[in-house]
Short mmCIF file of C-alpha atoms and ligand atoms in Angstrom, two decimals:
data_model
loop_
_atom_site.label_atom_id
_atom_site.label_comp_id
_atom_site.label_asym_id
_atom_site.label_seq_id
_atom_site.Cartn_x
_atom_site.Cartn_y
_atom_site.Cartn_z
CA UNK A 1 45.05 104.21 176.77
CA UNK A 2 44.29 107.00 174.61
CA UNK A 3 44.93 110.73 176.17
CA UNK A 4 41.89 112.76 175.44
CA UNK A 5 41.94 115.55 173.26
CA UNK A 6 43.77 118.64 175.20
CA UNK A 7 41.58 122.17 175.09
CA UNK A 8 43.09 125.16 175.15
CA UNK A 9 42.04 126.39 178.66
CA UNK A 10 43.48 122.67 179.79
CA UNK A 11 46.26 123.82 178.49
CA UNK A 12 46.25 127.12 180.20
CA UNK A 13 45.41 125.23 183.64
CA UNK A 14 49.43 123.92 183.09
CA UNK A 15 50.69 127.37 183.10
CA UNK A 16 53.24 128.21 185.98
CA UNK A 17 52.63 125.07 187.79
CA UNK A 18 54.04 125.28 191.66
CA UNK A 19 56.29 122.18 192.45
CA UNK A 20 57.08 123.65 195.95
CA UNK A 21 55.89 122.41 199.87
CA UNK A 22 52.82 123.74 201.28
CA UNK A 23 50.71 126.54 199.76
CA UNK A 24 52.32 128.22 196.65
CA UNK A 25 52.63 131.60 198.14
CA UNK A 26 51.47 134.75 195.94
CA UNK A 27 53.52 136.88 193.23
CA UNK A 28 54.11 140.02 194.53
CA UNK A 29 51.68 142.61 193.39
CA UNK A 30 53.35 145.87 194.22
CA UNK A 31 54.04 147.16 190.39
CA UNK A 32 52.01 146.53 187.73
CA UNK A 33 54.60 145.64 184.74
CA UNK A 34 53.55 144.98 181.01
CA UNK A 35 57.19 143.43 179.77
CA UNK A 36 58.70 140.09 180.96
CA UNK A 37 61.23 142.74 182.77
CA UNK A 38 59.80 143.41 186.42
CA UNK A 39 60.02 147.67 186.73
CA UNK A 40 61.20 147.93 183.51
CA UNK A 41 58.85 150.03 181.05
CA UNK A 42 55.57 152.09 181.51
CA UNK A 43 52.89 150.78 184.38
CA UNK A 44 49.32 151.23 185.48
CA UNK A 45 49.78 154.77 183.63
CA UNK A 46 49.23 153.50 180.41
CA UNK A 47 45.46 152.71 181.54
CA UNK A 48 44.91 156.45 182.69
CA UNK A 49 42.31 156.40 185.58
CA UNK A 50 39.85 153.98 185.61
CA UNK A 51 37.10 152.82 187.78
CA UNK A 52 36.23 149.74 186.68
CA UNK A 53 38.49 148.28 184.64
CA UNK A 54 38.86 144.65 183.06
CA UNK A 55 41.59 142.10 182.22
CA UNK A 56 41.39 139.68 179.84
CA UNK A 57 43.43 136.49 180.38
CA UNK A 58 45.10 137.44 183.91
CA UNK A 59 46.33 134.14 184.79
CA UNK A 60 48.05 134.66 188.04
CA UNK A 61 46.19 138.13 188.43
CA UNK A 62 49.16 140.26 190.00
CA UNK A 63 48.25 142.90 187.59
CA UNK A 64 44.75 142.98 188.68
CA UNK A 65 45.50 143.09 192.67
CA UNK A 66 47.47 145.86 191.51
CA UNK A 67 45.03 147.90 190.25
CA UNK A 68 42.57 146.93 192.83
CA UNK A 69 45.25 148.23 195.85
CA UNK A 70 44.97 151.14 194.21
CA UNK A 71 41.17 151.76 194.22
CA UNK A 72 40.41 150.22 190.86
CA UNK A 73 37.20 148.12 190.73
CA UNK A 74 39.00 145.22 188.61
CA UNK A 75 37.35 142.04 187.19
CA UNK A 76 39.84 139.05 185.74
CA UNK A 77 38.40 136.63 182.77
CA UNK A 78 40.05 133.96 182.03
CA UNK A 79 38.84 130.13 180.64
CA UNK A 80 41.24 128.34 182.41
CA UNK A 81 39.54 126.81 185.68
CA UNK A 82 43.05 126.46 187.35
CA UNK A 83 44.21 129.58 186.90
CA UNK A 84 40.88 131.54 188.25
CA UNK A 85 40.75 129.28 191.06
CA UNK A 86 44.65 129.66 192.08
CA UNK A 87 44.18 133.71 191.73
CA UNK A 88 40.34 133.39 193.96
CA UNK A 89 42.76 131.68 196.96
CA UNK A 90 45.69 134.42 196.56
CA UNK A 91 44.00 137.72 195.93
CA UNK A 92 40.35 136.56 198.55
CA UNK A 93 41.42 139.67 201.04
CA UNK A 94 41.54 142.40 198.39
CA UNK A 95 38.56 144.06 197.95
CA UNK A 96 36.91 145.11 194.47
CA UNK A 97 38.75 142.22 192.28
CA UNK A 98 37.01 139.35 191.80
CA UNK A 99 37.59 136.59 188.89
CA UNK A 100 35.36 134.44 186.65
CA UNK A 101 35.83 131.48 184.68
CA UNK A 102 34.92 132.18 181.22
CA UNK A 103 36.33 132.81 177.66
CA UNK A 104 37.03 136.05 176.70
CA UNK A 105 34.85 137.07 173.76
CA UNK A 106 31.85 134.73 175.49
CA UNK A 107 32.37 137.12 178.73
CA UNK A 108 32.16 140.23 177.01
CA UNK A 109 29.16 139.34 174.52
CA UNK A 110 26.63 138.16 177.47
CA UNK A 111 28.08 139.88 180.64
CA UNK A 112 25.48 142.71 181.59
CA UNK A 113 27.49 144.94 183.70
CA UNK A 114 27.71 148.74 182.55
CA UNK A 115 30.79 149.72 180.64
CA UNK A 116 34.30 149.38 181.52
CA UNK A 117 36.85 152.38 181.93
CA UNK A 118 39.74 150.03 180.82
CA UNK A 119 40.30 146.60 179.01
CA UNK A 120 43.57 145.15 179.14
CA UNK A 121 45.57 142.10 178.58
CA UNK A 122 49.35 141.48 179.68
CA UNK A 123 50.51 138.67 177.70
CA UNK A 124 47.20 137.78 178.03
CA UNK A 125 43.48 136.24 176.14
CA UNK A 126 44.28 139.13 173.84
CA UNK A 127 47.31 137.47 172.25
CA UNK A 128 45.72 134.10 171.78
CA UNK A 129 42.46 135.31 170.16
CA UNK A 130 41.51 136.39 166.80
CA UNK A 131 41.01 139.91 166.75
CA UNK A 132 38.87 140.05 164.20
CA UNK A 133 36.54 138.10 166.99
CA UNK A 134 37.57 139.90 170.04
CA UNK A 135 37.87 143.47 169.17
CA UNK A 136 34.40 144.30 168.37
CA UNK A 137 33.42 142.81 171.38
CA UNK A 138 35.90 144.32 173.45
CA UNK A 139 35.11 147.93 171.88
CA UNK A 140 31.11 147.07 172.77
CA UNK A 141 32.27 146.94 176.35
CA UNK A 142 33.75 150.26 176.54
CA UNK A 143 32.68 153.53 177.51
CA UNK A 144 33.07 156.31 175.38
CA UNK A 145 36.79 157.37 175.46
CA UNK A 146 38.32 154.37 177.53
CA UNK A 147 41.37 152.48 176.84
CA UNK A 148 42.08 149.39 175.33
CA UNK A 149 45.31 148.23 175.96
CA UNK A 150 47.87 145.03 175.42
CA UNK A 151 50.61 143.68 175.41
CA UNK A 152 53.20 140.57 174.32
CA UNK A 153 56.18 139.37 172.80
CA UNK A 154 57.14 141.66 170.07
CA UNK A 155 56.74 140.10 166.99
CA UNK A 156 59.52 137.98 164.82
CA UNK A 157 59.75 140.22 161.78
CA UNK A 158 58.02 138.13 159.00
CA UNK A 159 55.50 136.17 160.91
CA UNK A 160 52.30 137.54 160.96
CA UNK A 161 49.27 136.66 161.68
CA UNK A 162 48.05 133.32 163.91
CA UNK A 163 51.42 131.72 164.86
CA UNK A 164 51.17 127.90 166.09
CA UNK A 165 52.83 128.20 169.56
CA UNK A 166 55.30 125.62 170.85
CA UNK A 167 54.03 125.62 174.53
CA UNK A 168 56.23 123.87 177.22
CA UNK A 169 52.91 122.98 178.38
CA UNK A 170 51.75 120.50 175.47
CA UNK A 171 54.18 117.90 177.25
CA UNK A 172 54.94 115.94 173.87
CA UNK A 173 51.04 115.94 172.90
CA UNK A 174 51.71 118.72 169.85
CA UNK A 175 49.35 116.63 167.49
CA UNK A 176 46.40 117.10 169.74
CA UNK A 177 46.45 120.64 170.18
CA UNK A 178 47.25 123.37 168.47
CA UNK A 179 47.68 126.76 170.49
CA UNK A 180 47.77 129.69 168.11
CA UNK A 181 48.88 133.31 169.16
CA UNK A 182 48.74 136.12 166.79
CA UNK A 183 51.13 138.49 166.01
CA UNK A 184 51.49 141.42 163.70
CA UNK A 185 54.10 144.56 163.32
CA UNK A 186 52.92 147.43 165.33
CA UNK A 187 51.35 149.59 162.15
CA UNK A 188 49.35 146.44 161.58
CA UNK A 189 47.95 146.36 164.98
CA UNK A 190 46.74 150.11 163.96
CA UNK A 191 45.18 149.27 160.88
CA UNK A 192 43.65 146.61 162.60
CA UNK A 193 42.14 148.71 165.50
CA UNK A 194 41.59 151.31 162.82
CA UNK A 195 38.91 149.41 160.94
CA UNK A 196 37.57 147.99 163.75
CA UNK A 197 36.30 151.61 165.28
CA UNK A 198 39.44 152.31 167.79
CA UNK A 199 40.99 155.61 167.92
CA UNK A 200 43.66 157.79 168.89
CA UNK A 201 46.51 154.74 169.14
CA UNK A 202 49.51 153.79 169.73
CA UNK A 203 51.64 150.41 168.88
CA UNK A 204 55.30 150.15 169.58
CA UNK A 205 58.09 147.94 170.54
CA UNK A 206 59.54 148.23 173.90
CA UNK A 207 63.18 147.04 173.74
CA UNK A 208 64.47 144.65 176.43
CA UNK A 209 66.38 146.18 178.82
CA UNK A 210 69.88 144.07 177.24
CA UNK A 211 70.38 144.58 173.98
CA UNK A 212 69.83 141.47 171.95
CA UNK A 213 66.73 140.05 174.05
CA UNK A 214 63.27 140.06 173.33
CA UNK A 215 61.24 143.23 173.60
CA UNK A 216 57.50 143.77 173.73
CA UNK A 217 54.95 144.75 171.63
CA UNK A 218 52.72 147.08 173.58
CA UNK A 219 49.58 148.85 172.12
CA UNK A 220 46.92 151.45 173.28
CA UNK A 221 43.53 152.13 171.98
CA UNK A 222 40.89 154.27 172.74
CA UNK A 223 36.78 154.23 171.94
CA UNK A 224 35.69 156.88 170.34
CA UNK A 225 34.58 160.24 172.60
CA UNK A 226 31.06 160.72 171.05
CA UNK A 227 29.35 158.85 167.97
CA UNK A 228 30.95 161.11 165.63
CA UNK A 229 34.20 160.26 166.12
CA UNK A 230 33.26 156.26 165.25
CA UNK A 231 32.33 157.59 161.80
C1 SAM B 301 50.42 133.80 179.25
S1 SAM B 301 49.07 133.65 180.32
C2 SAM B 301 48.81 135.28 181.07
C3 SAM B 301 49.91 135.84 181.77
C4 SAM B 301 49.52 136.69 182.95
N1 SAM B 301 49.63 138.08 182.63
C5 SAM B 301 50.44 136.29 184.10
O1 SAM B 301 51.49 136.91 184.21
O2 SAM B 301 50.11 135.38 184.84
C6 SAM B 301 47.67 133.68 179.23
C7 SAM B 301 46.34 133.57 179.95
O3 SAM B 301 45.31 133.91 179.03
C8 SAM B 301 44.24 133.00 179.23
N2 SAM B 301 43.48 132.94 177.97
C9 SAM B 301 43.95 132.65 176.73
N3 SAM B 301 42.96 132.74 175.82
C10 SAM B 301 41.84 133.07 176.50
C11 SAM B 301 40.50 133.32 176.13
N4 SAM B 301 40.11 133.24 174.83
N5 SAM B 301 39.61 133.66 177.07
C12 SAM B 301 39.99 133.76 178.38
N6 SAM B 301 41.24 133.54 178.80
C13 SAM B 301 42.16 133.21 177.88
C14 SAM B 301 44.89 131.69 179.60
O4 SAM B 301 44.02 130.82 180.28
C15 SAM B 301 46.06 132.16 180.46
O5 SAM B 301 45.71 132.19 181.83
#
């Protein structure tokens, strides 16, 4: 019989499956990391102090129990039902997280809360959506001088823009689904937040911590201060 057509958030739901006995214990939470290197590279610093703060796409959520331990009112949205369930059961006991089950752009358009002091995405929603869609929204959400901040895998030098991905997840079914992530050089991720109201940022490649693997591309944003500055 037929396989139905694969979404992306079923996708998502195969991410870091646990083949182990028992209950799949949790990652450790202890450092908040935005490479593929754990403790290599800036941490929570790069979000300056928030209050509230949001992630977008947090999967297993480490990051967000990290903030969270350290005072941070943190809310995780992700659309994959899987993954928000499997970080509800880990992260239960830490008080001010929580997660919902939503797409990113969908979460910030309708959600009525007041305005974050931090967006962020490791590796996260903010790679695998088109910034042209998720950036205003994202910038809507923000109070005045906050950070928006992401990161990924730096880009391969000459392909830009929405990149299909080659998941290890699609399991042979390629033709049904097509996950897209986009990537651009780091002056292009200015440009981008440029025109779309950010200021005062910064885009670089981190390199890997031995020579000849793959760094990461990690950016930082800001809202404007006052209404002036968005002019
Ligand atoms: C590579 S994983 C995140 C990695 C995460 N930092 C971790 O270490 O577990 C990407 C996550 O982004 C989520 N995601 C992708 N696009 C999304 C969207 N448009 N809205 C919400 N979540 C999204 C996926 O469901 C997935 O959980």
């Amino acid at each position: 019989m037929p396989h139905a057509p694969m979404t992306p958030a079923e996708y998502w739901d195969k991410y870091k499956p646990y083949n182990g006995e028992g209950t799949q214990p949790p990652p450790q939470a202890h450092r908040f990391d935005w490479t593929q290197y754990p403790g290599h590279g800036p941490g929570a610093e790069v979000l300056g102090h928030p209050l509230r703060a949001l992630e977008l796409g947090p999967a297993e959520g480490k990051e967000a129990a990290h903030l969270a331990r350290h005072g941070v009112e943190v809310t995780g949205v992700d659309f994959s039902s899987t993954q928000v369930e499997r970080a509800r059961a880990w992260w239960k006991d830490t008080p001010g997280l929580s997660f919902v089950h939503d797409e990113a752009c969908a979460y910030l358009t309708s959600a009525s809360t007041t305005p974050y002091d931090a967006i962020y995405s490791v590796w996260g929603a903010v790679w695998f959506t088109d910034p042209e869609d998720l950036f205003p929204c994202v910038l809507k959400r923000l109070a005045p001088g906050s950070v928006f901040a992401f990161s990924q895998a730096e880009p391969v030098v000459g392909s830009y823009g929405p990149q299909q991905m080659r998941g290890k997840w699609l399991e042979g079914r390629e033709r049904e689904l097509t996950v897209l992530r986009w990537q651009y050089a780091p002056e292009t991720w200015v440009g981008i937040l440029e025109r779309h109201g950010f200021t005062d940022i910064d885009a670089r490649v981190l390199k890997a911590p031995e020579p000849g693997n793959l760094g990461t591309l990690l950016v930082r944003a800001h809202s404007p201060s006052t209404s002036s500055d968005a002019e």
